[in-house]
Short mmCIF file of C-alpha atoms in Angstrom, two decimals:
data_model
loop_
_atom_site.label_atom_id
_atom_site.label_comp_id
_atom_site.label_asym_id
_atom_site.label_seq_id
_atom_site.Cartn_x
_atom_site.Cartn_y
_atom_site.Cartn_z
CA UNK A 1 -41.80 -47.63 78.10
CA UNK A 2 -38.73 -47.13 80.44
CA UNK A 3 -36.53 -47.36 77.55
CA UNK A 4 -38.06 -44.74 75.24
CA UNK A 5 -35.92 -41.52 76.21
CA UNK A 6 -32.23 -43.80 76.19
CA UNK A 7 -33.21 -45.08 72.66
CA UNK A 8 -33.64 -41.49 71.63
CA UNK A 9 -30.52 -40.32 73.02
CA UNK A 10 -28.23 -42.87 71.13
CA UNK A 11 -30.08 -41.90 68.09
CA UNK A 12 -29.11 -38.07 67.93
CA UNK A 13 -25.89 -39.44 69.32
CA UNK A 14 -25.32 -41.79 66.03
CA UNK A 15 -26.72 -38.58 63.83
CA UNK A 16 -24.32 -36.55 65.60
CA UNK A 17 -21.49 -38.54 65.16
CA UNK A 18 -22.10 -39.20 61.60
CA UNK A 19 -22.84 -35.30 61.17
CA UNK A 20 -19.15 -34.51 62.35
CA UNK A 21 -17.72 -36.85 60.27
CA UNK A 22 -19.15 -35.21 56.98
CA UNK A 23 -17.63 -31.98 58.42
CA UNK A 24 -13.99 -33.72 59.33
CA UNK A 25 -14.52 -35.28 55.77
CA UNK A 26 -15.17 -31.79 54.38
CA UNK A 27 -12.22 -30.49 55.71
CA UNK A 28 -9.84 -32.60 55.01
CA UNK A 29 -11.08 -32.35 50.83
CA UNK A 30 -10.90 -28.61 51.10
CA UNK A 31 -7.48 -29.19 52.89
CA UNK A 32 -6.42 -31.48 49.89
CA UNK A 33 -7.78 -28.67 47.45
CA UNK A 34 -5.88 -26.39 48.74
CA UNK A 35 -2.69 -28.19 48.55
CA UNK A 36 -2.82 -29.10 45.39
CA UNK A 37 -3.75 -25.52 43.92
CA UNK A 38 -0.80 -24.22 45.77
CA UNK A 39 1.74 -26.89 44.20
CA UNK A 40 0.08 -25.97 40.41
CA UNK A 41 1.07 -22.37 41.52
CA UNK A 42 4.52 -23.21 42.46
CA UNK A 43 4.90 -25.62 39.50
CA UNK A 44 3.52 -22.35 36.91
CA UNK A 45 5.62 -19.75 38.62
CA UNK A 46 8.57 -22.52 38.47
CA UNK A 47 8.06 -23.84 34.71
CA UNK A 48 10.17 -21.67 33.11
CA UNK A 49 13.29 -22.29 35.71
CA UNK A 50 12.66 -26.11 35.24
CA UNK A 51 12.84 -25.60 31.17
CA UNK A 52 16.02 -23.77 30.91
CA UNK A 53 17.94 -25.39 33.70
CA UNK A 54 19.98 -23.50 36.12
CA UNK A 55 21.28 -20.00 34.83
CA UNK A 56 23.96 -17.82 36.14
CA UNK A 57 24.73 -14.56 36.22
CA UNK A 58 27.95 -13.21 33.95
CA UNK A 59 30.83 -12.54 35.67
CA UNK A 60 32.22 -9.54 33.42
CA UNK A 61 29.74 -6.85 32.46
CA UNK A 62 32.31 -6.51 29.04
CA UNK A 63 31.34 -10.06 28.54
CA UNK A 64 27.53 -9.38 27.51
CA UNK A 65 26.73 -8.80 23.47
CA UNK A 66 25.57 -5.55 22.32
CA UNK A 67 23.53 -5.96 19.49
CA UNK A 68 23.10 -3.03 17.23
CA UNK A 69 20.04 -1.48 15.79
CA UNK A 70 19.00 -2.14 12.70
CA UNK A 71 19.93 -0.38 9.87
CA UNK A 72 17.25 1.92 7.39
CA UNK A 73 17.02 0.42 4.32
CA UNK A 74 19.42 1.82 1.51
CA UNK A 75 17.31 4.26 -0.68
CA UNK A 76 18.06 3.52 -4.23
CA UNK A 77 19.21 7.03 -5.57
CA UNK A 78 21.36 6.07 -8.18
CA UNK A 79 18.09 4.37 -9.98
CA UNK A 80 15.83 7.43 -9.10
CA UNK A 81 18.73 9.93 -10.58
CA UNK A 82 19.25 7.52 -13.75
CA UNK A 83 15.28 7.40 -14.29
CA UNK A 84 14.82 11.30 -13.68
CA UNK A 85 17.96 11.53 -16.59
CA UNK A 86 16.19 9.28 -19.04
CA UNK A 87 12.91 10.82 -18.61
CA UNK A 88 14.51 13.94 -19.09
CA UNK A 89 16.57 12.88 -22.24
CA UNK A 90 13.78 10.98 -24.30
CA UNK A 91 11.57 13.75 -25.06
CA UNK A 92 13.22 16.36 -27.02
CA UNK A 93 12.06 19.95 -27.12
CA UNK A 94 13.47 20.18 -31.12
CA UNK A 95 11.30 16.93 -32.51
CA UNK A 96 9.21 18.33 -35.04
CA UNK A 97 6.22 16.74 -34.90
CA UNK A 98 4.01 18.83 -37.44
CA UNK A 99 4.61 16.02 -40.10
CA UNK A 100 2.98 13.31 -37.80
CA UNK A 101 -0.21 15.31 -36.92
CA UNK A 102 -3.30 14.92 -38.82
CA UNK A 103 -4.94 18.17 -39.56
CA UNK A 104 -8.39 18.16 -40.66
CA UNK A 105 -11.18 20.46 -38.46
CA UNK A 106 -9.32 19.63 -35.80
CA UNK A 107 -5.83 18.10 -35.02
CA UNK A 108 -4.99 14.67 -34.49
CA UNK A 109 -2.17 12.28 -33.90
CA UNK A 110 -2.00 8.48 -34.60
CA UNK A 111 0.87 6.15 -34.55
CA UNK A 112 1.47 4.58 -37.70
CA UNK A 113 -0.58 1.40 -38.05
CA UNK A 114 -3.28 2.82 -36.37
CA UNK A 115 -6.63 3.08 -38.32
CA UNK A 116 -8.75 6.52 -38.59
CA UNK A 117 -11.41 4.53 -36.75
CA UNK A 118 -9.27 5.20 -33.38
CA UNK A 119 -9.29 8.79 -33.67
CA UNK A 120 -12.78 8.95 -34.33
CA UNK A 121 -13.78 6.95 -31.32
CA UNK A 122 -11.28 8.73 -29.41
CA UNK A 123 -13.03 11.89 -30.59
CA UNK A 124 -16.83 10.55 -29.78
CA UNK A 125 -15.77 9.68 -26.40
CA UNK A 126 -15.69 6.27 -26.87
CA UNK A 127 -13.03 5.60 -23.98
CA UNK A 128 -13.94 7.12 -20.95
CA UNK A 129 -11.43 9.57 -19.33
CA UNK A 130 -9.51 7.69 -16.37
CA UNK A 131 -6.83 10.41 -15.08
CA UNK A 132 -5.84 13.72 -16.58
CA UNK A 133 -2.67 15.94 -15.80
CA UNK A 134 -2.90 19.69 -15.52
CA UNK A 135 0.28 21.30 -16.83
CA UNK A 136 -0.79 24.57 -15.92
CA UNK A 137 1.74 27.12 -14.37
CA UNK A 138 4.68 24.51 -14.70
CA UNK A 139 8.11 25.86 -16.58
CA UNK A 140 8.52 23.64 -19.68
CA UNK A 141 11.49 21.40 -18.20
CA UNK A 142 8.85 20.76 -14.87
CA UNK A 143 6.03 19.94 -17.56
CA UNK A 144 8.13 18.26 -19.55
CA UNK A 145 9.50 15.76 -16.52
CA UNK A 146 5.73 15.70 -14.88
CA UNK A 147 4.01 14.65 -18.32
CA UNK A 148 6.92 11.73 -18.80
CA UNK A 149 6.16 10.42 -15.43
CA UNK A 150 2.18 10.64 -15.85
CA UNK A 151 2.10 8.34 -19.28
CA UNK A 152 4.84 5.70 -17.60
CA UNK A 153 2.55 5.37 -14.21
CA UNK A 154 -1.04 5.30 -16.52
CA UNK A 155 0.52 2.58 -18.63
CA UNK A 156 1.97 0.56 -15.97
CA UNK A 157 -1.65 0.83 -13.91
CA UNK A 158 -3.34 0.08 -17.11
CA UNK A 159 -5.23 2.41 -18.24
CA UNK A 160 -6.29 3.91 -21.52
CA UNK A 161 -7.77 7.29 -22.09
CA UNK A 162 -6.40 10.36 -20.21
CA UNK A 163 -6.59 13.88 -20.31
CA UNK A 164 -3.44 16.48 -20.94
CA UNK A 165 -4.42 20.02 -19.60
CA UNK A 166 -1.66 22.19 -21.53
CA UNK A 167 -4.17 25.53 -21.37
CA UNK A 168 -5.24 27.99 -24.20
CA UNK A 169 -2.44 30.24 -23.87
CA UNK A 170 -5.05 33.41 -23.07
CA UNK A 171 -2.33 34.45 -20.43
CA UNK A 172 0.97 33.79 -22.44
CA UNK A 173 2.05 36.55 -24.35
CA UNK A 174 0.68 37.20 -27.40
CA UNK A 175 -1.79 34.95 -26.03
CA UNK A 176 -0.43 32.09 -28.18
CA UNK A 177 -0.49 28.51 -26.19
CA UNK A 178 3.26 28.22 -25.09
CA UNK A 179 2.80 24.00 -24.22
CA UNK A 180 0.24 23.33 -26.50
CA UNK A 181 3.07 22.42 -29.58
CA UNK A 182 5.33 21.12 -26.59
CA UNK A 183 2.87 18.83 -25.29
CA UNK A 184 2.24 17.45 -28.68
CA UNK A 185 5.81 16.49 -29.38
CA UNK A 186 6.58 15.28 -26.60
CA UNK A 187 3.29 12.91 -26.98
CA UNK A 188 4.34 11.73 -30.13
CA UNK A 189 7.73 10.18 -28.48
CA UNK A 190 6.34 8.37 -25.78
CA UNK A 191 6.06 4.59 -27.41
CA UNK A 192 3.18 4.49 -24.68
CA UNK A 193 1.09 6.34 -26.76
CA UNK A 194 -1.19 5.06 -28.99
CA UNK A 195 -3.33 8.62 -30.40
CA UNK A 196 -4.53 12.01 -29.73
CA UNK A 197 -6.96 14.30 -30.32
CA UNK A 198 -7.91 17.67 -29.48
CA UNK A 199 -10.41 17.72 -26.22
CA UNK A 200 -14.38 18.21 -27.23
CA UNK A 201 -15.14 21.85 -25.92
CA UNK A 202 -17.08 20.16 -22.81
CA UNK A 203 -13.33 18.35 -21.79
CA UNK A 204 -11.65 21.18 -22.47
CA UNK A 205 -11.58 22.26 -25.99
CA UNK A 206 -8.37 24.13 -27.28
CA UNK A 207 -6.69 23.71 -24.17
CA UNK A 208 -6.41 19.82 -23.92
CA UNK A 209 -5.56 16.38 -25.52
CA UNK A 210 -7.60 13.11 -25.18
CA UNK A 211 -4.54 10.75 -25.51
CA UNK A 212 -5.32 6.98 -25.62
CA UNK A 213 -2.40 4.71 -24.49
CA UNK A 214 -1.63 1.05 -25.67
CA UNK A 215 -2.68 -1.46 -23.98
CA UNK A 216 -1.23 -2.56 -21.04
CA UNK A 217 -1.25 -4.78 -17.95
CA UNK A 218 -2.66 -3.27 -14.76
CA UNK A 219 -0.27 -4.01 -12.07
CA UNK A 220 -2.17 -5.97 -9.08
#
């Protein structure tokens, strides 16, 4: 029983020992770990040196390029000043267009080829109204231009059926319609359109066209 208390001493001594060397073993990982995250730092902050090679600085300040900004893009204003002079030119204020209209209880237009069936769908409100243009207070060359421009961009976008505002004339003097015959002529020219008829009385009456334009093919 002499031996009891030694036996128990070089026990805790052997736990001890093996207790330190988990912590030396410990140490010497998170040592390791350490040393490798600091060379993966180095290596990042160093990655783009060791890509392009050595660089040196230029000698002559002259010597760098200066590289000028870019230019605006040209604004084509020969094309807008040609199309504003077409516009302008293919609609005539002196086309008499009386002979082209058809006047029964109320006046009509339709291009030749065209059946009377148009008109009277045109009339019932078969096509449903997808833009108008209000002409009112414009001088004639201004209506003239603006009217040009709307039937181009309806046709290009596709559509149909529009409305032309050209008023009733109850402020002109003489309180006669000063666009109305205007508005009709310069209908007529337009290739785009395909008929007109005077405005039902809920659209407008008097005081606008229903003008349906030929087909075309809505831009995307």
């Amino acid at each position: 029983m002499s031996g009891g208390p030694a036996l128990r001493s070089f026990a805790e001594l052997a736990a001890l020992r093996r207790v330190l060397q988990r912590l030396r073993e410990q140490e010497a990982a998170r040592r390791q770990a350490e040393r490798e995250a600091a060379e993966r730092a180095w290596a990042e902050r160093h990655l783009f040196e060791h890509a392009v090679g050595r660089v040196e600085p230029l000698k002559h300040r002259d010597a760098r390029h200066a590289c000028a900004p870019p230019r605006p893009a040209p604004l084509p204003v020969q094309r807008l000043r040609d199309e504003r002079e077409v516009l302008l030119q293919s609609l005539s204020d002196e086309f008499d267009v009386s002979t082209l209209l058809d006047v029964d209880d109320q006046m009509s237009f339709r291009r030749p080829g065209t059946g009377l069936d148009v008109t009277r769908k045109l009339r019932a409100g078969h096509w449903s109204i997808q833009s108008q243009l209000d002409l009112h207070g414009l001088r004639r060359d201004e209506a003239r231009e603006a009217l040009a421009q709307f039937i181009r961009r309806a046709h290009r976008s596709g559509l149909r059926c529009v409305r032309i505002v050209h008023g009733k004339g109850l402020g002109s003097p003489g309180r006669v319609p000063v666009l109305k015959g205007r508005v009709q002529s310069w209908l007529v020219q337009k290739r785009e359109v395909l008929a007109f008829v005077q405005a039902r009385a809920a659209e407008g009456g008097a005081g606008a066209l229903i003008v349906l334009l030929q087909p075309g093919h809505r831009k995307k």
